Coordinates of C-alpha atoms in Angstrom, one line a residue:
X1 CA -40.7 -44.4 -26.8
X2 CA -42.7 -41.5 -27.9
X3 CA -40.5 -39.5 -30.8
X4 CA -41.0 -36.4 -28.4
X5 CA -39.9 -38.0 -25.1
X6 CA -37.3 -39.5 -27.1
X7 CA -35.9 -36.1 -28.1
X8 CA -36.5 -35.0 -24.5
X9 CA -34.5 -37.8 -23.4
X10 CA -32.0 -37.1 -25.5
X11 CA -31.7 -33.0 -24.5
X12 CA -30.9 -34.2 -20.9
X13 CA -28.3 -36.9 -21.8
X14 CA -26.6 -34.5 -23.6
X15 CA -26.9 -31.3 -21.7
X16 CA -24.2 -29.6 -21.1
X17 CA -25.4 -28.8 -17.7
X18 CA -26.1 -31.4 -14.4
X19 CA -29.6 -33.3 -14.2
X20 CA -30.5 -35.2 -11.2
X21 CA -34.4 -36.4 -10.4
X22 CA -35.0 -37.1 -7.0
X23 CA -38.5 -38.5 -5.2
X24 CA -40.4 -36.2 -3.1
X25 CA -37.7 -37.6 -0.3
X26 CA -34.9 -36.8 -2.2
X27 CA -33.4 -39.6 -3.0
X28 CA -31.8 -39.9 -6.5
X29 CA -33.5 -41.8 -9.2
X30 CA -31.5 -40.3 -12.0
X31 CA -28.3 -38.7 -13.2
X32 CA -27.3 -37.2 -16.5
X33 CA -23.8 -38.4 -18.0
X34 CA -22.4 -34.4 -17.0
X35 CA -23.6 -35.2 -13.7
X36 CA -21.8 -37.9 -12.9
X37 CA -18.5 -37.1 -15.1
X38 CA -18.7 -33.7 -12.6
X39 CA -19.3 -35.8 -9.3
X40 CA -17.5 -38.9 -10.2
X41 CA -20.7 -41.5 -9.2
X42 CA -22.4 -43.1 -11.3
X43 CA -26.0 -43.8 -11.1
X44 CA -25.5 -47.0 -9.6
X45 CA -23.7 -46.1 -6.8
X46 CA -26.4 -43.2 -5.8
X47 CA -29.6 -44.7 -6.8
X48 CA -32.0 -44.5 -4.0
X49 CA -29.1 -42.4 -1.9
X50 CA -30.1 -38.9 -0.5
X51 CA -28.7 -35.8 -2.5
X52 CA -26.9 -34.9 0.5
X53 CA -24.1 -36.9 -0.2
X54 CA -22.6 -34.3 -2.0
X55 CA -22.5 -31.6 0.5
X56 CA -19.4 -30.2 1.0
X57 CA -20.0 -29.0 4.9
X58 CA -18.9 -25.5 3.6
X59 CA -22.6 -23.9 3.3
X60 CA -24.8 -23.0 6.3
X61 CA -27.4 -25.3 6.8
X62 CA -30.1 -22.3 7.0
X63 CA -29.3 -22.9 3.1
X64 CA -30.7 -26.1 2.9
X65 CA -33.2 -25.2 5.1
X66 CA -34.6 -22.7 2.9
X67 CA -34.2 -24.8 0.0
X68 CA -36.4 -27.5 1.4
X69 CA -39.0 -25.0 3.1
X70 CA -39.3 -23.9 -0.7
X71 CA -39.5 -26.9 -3.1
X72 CA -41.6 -28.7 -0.6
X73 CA -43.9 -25.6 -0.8
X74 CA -44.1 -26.0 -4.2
X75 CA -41.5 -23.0 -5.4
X76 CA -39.0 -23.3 -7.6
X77 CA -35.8 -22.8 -5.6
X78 CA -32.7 -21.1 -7.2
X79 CA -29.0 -20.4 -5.5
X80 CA -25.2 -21.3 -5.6
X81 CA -23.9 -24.2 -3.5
X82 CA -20.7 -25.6 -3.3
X83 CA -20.2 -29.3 -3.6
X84 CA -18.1 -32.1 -3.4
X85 CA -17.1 -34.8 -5.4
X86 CA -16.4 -38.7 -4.8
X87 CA -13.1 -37.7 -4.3
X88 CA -13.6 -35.1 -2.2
X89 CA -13.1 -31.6 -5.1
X90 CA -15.1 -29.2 -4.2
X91 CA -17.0 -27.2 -7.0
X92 CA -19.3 -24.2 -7.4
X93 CA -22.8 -24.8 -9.3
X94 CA -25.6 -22.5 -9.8
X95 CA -28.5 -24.8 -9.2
X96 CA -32.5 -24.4 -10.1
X97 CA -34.5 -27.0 -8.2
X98 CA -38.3 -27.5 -9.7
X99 CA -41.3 -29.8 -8.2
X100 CA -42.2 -31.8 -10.6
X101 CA -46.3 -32.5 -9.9
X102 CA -48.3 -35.6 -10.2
X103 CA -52.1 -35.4 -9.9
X104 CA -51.3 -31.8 -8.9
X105 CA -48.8 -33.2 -5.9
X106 CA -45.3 -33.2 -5.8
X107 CA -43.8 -36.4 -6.8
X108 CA -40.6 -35.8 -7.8
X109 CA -37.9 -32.8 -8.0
X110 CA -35.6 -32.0 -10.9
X111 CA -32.7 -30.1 -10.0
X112 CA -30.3 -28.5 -13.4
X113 CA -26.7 -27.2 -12.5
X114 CA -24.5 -25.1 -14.1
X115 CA -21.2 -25.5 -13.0
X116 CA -19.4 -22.1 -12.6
X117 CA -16.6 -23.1 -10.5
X118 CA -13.8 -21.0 -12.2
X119 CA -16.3 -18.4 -12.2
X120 CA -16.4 -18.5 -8.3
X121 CA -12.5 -18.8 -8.3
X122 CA -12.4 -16.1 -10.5
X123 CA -14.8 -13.3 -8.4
X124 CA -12.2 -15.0 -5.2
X125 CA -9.3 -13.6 -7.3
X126 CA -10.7 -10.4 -8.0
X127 CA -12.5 -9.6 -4.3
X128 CA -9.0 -10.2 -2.7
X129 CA -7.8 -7.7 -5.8
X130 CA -10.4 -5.6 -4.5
X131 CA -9.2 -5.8 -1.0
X132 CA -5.7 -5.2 -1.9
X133 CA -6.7 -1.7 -3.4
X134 CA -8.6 -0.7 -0.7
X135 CA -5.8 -1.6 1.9
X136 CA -3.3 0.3 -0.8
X137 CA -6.0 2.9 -1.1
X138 CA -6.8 3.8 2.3
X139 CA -3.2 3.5 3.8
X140 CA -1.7 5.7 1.6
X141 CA -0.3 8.6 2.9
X142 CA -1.0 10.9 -0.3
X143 CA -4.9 11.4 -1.4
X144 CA -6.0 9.6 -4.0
X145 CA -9.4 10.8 -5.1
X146 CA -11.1 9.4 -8.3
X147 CA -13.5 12.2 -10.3
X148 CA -15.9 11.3 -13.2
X149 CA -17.2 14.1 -16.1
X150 CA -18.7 16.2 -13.8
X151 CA -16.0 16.3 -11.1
X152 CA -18.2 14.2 -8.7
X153 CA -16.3 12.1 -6.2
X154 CA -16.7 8.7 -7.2
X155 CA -14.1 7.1 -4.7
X156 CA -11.4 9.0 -2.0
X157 CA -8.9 7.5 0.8
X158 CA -8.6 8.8 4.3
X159 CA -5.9 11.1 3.2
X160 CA -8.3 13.0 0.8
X161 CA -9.9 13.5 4.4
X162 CA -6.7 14.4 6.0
X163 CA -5.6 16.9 3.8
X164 CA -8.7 19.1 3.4
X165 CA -10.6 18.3 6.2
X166 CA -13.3 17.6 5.1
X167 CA -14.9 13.9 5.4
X168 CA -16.0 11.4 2.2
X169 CA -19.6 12.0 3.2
X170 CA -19.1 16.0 3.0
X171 CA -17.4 15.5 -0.7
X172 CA -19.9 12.8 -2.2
X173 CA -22.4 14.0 -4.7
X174 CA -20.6 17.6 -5.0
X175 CA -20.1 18.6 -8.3
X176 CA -16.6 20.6 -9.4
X177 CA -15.5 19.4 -6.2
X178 CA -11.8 20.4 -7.4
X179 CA -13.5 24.1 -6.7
X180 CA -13.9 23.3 -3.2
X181 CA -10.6 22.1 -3.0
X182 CA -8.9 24.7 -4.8
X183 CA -7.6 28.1 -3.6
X184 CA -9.9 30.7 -5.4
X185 CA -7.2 32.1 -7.7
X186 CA -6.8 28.0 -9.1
X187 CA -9.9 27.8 -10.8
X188 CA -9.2 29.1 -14.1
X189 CA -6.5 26.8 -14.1
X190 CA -8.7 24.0 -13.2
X191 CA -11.9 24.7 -15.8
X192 CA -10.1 25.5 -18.4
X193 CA -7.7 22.7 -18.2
X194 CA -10.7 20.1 -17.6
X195 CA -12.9 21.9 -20.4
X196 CA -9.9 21.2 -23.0
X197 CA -9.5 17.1 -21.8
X198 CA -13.2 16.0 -22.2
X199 CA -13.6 17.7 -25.6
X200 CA -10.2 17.3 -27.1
X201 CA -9.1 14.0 -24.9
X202 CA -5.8 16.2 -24.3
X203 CA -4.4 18.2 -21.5
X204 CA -0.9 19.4 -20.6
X205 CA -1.4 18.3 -17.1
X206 CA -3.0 14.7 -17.4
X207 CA 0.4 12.0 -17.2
X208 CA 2.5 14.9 -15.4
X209 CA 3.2 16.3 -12.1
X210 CA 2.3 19.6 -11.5
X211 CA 2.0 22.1 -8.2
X212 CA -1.5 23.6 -7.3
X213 CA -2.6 25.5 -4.5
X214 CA -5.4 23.6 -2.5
X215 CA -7.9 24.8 0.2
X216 CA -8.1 23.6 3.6
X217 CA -12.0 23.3 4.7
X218 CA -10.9 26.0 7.4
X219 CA -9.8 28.7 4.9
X220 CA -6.2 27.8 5.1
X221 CA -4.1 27.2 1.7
X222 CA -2.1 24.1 0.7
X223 CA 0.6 23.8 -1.2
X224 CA -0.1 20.1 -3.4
X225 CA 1.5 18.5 -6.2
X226 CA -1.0 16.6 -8.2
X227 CA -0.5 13.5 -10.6
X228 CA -3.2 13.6 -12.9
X229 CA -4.5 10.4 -15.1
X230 CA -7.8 9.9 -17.2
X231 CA -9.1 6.2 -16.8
X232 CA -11.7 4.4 -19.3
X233 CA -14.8 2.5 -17.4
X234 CA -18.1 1.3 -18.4
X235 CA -21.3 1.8 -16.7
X236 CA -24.5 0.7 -18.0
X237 CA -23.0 -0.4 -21.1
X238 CA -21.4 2.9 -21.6
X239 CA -17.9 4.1 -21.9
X240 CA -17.3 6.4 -19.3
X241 CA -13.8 9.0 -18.3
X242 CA -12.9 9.3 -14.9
X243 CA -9.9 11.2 -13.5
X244 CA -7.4 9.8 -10.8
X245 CA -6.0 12.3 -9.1
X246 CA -2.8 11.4 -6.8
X247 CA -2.4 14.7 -4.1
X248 CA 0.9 14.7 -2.6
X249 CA 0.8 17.5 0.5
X250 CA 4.2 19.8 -0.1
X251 CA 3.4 22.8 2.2
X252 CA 5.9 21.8 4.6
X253 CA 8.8 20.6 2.2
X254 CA 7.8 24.1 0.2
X255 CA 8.3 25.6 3.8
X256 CA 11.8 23.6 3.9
X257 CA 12.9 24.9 0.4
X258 CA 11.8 28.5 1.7
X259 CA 13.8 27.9 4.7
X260 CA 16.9 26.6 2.7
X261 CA 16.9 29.1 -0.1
X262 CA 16.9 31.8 3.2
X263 CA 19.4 30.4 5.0
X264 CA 21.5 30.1 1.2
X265 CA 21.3 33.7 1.2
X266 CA 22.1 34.5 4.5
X267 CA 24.8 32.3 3.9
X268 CA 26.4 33.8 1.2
X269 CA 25.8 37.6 2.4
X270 CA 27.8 36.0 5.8
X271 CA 30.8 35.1 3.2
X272 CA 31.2 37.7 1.3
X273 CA 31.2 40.0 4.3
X274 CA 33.7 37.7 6.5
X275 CA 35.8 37.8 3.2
X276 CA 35.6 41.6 3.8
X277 CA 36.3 41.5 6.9
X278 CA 39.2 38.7 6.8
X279 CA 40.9 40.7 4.1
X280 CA 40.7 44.0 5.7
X281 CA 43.1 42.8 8.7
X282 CA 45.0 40.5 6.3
X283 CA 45.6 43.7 4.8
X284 CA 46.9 45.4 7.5
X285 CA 49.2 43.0 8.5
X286 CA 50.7 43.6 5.3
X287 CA 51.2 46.5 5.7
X288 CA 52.7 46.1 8.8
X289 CA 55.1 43.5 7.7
X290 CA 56.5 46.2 4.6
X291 CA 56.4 49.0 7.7
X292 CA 58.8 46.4 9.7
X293 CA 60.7 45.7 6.9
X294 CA 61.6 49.7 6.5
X295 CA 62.0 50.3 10.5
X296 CA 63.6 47.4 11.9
X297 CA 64.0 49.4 14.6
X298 CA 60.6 49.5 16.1
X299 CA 60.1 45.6 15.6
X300 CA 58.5 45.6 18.7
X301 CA 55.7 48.1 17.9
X302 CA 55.0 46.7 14.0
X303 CA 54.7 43.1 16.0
X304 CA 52.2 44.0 18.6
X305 CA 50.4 45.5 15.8
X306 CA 50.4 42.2 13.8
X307 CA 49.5 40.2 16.8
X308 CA 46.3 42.2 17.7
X309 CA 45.3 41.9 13.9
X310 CA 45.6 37.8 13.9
X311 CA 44.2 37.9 17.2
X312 CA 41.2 39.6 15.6
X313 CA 41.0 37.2 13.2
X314 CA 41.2 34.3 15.4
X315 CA 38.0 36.1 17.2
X316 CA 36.4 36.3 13.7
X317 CA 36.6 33.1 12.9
X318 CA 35.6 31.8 16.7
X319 CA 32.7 33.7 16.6
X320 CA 31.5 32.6 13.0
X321 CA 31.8 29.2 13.7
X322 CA 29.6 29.7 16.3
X323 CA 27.0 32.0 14.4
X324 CA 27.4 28.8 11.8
X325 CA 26.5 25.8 14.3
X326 CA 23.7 28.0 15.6
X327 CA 22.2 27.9 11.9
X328 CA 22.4 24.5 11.5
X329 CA 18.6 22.5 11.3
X330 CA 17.0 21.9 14.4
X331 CA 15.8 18.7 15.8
X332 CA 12.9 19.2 18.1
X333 CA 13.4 15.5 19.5
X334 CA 13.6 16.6 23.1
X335 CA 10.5 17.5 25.4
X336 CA 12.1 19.3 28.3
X337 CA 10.9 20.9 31.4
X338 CA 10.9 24.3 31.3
X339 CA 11.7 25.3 35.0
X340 CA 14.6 22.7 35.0
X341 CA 16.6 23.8 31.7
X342 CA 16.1 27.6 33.2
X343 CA 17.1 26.8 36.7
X344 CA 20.0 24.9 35.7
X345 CA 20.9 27.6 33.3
X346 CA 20.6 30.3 35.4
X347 CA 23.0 28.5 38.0
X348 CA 25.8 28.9 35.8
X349 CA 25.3 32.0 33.9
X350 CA 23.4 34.5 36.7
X351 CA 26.0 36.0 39.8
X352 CA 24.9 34.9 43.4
X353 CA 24.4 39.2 44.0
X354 CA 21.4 39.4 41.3
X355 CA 18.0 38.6 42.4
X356 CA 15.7 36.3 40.4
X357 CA 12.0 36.0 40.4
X358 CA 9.7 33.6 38.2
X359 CA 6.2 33.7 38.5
X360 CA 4.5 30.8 39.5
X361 CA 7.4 28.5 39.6
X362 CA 5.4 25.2 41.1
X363 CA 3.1 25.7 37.9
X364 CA 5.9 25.9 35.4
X365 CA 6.8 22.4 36.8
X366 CA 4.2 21.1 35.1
X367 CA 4.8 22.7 31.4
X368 CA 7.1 21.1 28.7
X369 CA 8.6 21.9 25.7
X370 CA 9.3 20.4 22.4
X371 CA 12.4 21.6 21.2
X372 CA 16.2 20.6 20.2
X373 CA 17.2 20.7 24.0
X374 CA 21.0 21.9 23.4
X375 CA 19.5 24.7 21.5
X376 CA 17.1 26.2 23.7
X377 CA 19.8 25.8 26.8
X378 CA 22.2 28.0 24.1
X379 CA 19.5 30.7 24.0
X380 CA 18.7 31.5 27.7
X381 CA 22.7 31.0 27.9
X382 CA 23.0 34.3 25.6
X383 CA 20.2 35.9 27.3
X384 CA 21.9 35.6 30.5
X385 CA 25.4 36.2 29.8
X386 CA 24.1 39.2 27.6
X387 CA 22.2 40.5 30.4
X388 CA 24.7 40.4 33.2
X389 CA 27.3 41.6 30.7
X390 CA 25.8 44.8 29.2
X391 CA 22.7 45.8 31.4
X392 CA 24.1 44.9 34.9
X393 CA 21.2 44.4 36.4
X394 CA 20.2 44.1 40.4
X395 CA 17.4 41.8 39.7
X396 CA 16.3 39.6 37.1
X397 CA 12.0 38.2 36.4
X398 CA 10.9 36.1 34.1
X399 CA 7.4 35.5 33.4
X400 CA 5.4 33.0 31.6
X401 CA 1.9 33.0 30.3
X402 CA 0.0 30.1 29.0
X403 CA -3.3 30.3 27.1
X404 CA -3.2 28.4 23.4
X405 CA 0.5 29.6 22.9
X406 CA 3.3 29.8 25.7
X407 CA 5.0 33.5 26.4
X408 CA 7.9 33.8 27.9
X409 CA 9.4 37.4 29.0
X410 CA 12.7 37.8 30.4
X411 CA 12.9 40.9 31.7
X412 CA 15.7 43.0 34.1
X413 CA 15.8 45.9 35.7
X414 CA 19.5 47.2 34.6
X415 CA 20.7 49.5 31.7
X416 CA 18.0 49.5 28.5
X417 CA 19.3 48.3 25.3
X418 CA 20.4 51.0 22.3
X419 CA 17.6 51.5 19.8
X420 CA 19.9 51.0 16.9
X421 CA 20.4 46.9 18.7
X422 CA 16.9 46.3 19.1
X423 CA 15.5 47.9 15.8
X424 CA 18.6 45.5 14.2
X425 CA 17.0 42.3 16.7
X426 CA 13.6 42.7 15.5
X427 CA 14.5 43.3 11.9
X428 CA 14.8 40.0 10.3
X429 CA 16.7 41.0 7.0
X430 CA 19.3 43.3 9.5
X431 CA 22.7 42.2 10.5
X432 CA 23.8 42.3 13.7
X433 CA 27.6 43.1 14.1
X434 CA 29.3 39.8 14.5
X435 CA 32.8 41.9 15.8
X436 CA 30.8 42.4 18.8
X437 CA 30.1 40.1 21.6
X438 CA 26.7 41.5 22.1
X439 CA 26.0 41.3 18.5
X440 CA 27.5 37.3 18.3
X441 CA 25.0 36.3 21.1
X442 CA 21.6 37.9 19.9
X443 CA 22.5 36.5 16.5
X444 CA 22.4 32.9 18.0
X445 CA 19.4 33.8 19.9
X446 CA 17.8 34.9 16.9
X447 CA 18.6 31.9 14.5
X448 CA 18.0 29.4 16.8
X449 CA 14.8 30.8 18.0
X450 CA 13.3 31.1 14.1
X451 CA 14.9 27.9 13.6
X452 CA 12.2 26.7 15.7
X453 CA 9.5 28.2 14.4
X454 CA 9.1 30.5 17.3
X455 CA 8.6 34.2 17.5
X456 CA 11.5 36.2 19.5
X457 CA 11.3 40.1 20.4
X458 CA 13.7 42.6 22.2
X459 CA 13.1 45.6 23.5
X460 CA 12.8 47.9 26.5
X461 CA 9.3 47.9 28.6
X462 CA 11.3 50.3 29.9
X463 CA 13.8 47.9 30.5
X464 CA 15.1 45.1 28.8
X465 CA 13.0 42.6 28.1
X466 CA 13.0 39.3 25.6
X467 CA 9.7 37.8 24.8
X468 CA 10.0 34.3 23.6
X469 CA 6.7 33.2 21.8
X470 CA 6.3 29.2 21.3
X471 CA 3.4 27.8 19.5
X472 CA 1.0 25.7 21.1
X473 CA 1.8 22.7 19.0
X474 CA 5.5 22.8 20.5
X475 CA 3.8 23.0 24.6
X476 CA 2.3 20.5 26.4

């Protein structure tokens, strides 16, 4: 054999890769050693056998198709197949198929393959990774938005979208984006903060939680709490720092906290003045008790006396459990029909000898309410009672108006309302005198009603009237 055949020979027997030669027809003539220690035949078993014994029925046959148009048009022909062994293992090989010519024709082809069947496994592995993040990415309820150097978007969930309104396709390929997202009086925070991290590689707010103010694309401001975390990537052989941003929305929980801290403080003003006004009596039956003590005589005086003051307190007490439950959190679970909880209402709280009117009542059939149902029954129950009680009317009208939010006025034609009541009503910080029963019920009213989130207002157009405003989010 000639030394260089010899050698060449000796390159394929040893090659780490696969060698097969086929003829023209592709049936094998040759196999390296890797070849068959990789397909489990040996030469003698596939000489003169067609190549397709080692398909694996797992590639489209357009595949082959190709492959055949293109050796047999004298290409080379390059791709990845999957194949299968005598025993029926499949594995991954890159494969380069050449024509080997003869006379200038084709005579014979000689196919090399590189095995790179833990690198298929291995881009399987990491695709379903991929998956998994983007499944964890876009069904997250908090934004997660990825930023490189320049504050370009580089990747954003559906709640990025959510949250600011704005789609992925709006934020791509915006630099500083955080300054679109960002109220206006957040920015120095922001470049300053992001100035400092990619020349120092520090920041006080990268690896903590901390509260910004964001900017809804229609102008409206967001309270957020943002997680901030610098992550190292290459791209094009260069180390590159992005940002990952997790944005929690907290407008409504800061709403909550508003609304507890509130209620807190109304709560303690409402103790320290029922301990005012729970000592003041206590305080006088004392004194009736030492009066007794020194007049035994007029027992029956100094008693009725003591009687009326524990009375008084029971009273208190009734009426501030009630002021209590009425400031409890309300659970708009219910959607009721408005023209049934009124009707109903106004059957047991409204005397047979006052007239009622309400506009359009086959029309108010149709509208609902969300709300906590018990509640809003306890409201136009006060209302009512407070009407008949105190402005004695003849006849009673309640309107309704519905355009983006619902209005409800609840008017009567009896005795108007002292300013000094409705200046306390529409004042939010001003008590109402809980010793009162008029006082009592507008309180309820009141608390329930911004409970809600609804807008309430009293006064006399010229008579009394309640206007009940309920946003269009709670109506149907």
């Amino acid at each position: 054999m000639h030394p260089d055949k010899d050698l060449f020979f000796k390159a394929v027997e040893q090659s780490a890769n696969m060698v097969i030669i086929t003829d023209k027809k592709g049936n094998i003539e040759y196999l390296n050693p890797k070849f068959e220690e990789i397909t489990e035949y040996t030469l003698e078993e596939v000489r003169g056998k067609k190549t397709s014994i080692l398909k694996s029925g797992q590639m489209l046959e357009e595949i082959y198709k190709d492959l055949w148009d293109t050796i047999t048009s004298g290409n080379i022909w390059r791709g990845e197949i999957i194949n299968k062994t005598k025993t029926g293992n499949y594995f991954w090989v890159n494969v380069s198929i050449n024509p080997v010519l003869t006379n200038e024709k084709t005579s014979h082809y000689v196919a090399i393959y590189e095995v790179i069947t833990e690198r298929k496994l291995a881009e399987e592995v990491l695709m379903e990774y991929k998956e998994q993040f983007k499944t964890i990415l876009q069904t997250n309820l908090d934004a997660i938005a990825i930023f490189d150097e320049d504050g370009s978007l580089v990747q954003g969930n559906t709640a990025l979208e959510r949250i600011f309104g704005y789609s992925i396709k709006e934020l791509t390929g915006v630099k500083n984006l955080p300054l679109l997202l960002l109220a206006e009086d957040q920015y120095d925070k922001y470049i300053v903060g992001w100035k400092i991290f990619f020349k120092t590689g520090e920041s006080s707010t990268m690896g903590t939680i901390s509260e910004w103010i964001g900017k809804h694309k229609d102008g409206t401001r967001i309270n957020l709490e943002l997680s901030i975390s610098p992550i190292k990537k290459y791209r094009n052989d260069e180390l590159k720092t992005w940002i990952v941003a997790i944005i929690r929305d907290i407008t409504t929980r800061k709403l909550q906290d508003e609304k507890i801290k509130k209620q807190t403080e109304e709560l303690s003003e409402f103790a320290h003045n029922m301990s005012h006004d729970l000592r003041s009596h206590l305080q006088n039956i004392q004194l009736q008790t030492y009066l007794l003590k020194d007049d035994p005589e007029n027992y029956e005086k100094f008693n009725a006396k003591i009687v009326k003051q524990t009375n008084k307190i029971n009273e208190l007490l009734t009426r501030s459990v009630k002021l209590a439950e009425a400031g409890l959190i309300i659970q708009k679970e219910d959607k009721i029909n408005l023209k049934e909880i009124l009707e109903d209402t106004l059957e047991v709280t409204i005397p047979k000898d006052i007239k009622i009117d309400i506009n359009e009542p086959e029309k108010m059939k149709e509208l609902t309410i969300k709300c906590d149902k018990e509640k809003l029954i306890q409201v136009f129950k006060n209302i009512f009672e407070n009407t008949v009680k105190h402005s004695q009317p003849k006849l009673l009208t309640i309107n309704w108006q519905k355009n983006s939010d619902l209005a409800i006025n609840i008017k009567n034609d009896g005795k108007i309302i002292s300013e000094n009541v409705i200046n306390q009503f529409n004042n939010k910080k001003a008590q109402i005198n809980v010793e009162t029963r008029n006082g009592i019920g507008l309180t309820i009213i009141r608390k329930i009603i911004e409970a809600h989130g609804w807008e309430i207002q009293l006064r006399n157009d010229p008579n009394p009237t309640y206007k009940i405003i309920v946003p269009e989010n709670d109506t149907n």
